[in-house]
Each structure stands twice: as C-alpha cells, then as structure tokens.
Amino acid sequence: QLSDVDGLTCEDIDECALPTGGHICSYRCNNVPGSFQCSCPSAGYTLATNGRNCQDVDECLTGTHNCSGTETCFNIQGSFRCLSFQCPENYRRSGDSHERTDTIRCVKSCRPNDFNCVMNPVHTISNTIISLPTFREFARPEEIIFLRAIAPAYSANQPADIIFDITEGNLRDSFDIIKRYIDGMTVGVVRQVKPIIGPFHARLKLEMNNEIGRA
C-alpha cells in the first residue's frame, strides 16, 4: 500500500497481522515483503499444495520411522507410535494380519492333548488400533469398530444369543457397544458417544460371547 507519509512509497502489508491473519494459515503465518508464507511444525507435517494447510506425514508409509522388526508402526497426527503386541499362550499370529498395520489377529493353536486349551471358548483375539480426532463438534455417536460374529444370527437347531460388552478401559464412558443384525449376521458396533479431549490414550477390552439356549 502507499505510504501515509509521502503517498509515493510502497509499504508492505503484514497479512499475518490483519484481523483475518489467523485464518490464512492452518499453523503459522510468516510475513514476507509483498506477501506471506505459511509454515508447518518442523516434524510430522508437510505443507499442502495450496500453500496454507498442513498435511500429516505418514511415517509408517514412507518408512521414516524407527520401529524395530518386532514392533508395529502406527501413524498418528504429527507423529507415529511403535507398538508391540504378543499373542497369548496357545495362540499364534494370523498370517493375514501382516497386510494391515492397524490390526493384529491371534488364533487359537493348541498343543496335542492339551484338553484345557481345546475347551477354551475363545478362538480368536484381535488387537485393533485406531486414531480419533479430538476437540471437534460432536452431534451424534460415531461408529468406529465392527465385531462380526462367525455364526449366523439365527439358527433353528441351536438358538444362540451373541453378547457384546466393553469390559475394561472405558474410564471416561466415551464409548458404548450396541448389537445389530446385518445380512443375517450379528454385529457388535463400538461407538464413540462423547467428544474426546486429548491427547488421550485408551485401551478398550471388548468381549463377544455366544450364549446357547437363552430364552
């Protein structure tokens, strides 16, 4: 803009200092002669093609993490976590879980003549990792995890009732689980029912039990 002093000299406008300056860039606005430049945090983000927004860098996808071979890399906003999950005794890691970094599945694998293991009703243990946004508008419950029962929802020979429950970790009562029937199958739907104030880490233990002969 022209100088108020002599009306001839051009003076730089500090766009970052304008009332709308805080909305120009998603992270930080830096004034430069005749313009402005947006910047992002030094690690975990990169500037988007529009020059204003910051995009998360998926360190797990780009291979820029430092997780060991026995750990699973899980991307979070602005960073990553190295997670380790070992299958319990009498369970082995399922081969199909290597294709997804967010789910590790263990299936029962009994030793010969191990009667206690054979009679254990828990056939599969899954460890699923999800990242949820915090400090956002929350109008209604959001469905985040689906637990699908192997057996059909209705069986003429042996009526069964699938019971879903959150047994541990729901300290803030931010989640619940409901039962739904989809295409003849019983599905447990884990929902986020309250906004999350973060950073916050929660580990929920979910159970799916098959009760035979319930009226």
Short mmCIF file of C-alpha atoms in Angstrom, two decimals, residues 1-13:
data_model
loop_
_atom_site.label_atom_id
_atom_site.label_comp_id
_atom_site.label_asym_id
_atom_site.label_seq_id
_atom_site.Cartn_x
_atom_site.Cartn_y
_atom_site.Cartn_z
CA GLN A 1 0.00 0.00 0.00
CA LEU A 2 1.08 3.61 -0.47
CA SER A 3 2.76 5.27 2.47
CA ASP A 4 0.63 7.58 4.56
CA VAL A 5 3.69 9.82 4.95
CA ASP A 6 4.58 10.74 1.37
CA GLY A 7 1.91 8.99 -0.70
CA LEU A 8 4.64 7.70 -3.02
CA THR A 9 6.47 4.94 -1.21
CA CYS A 10 5.07 1.42 -1.16
CA GLU A 11 4.80 -0.12 2.28
CA ASP A 12 4.45 -3.80 2.97
CA ILE A 13 1.12 -5.03 4.34
#
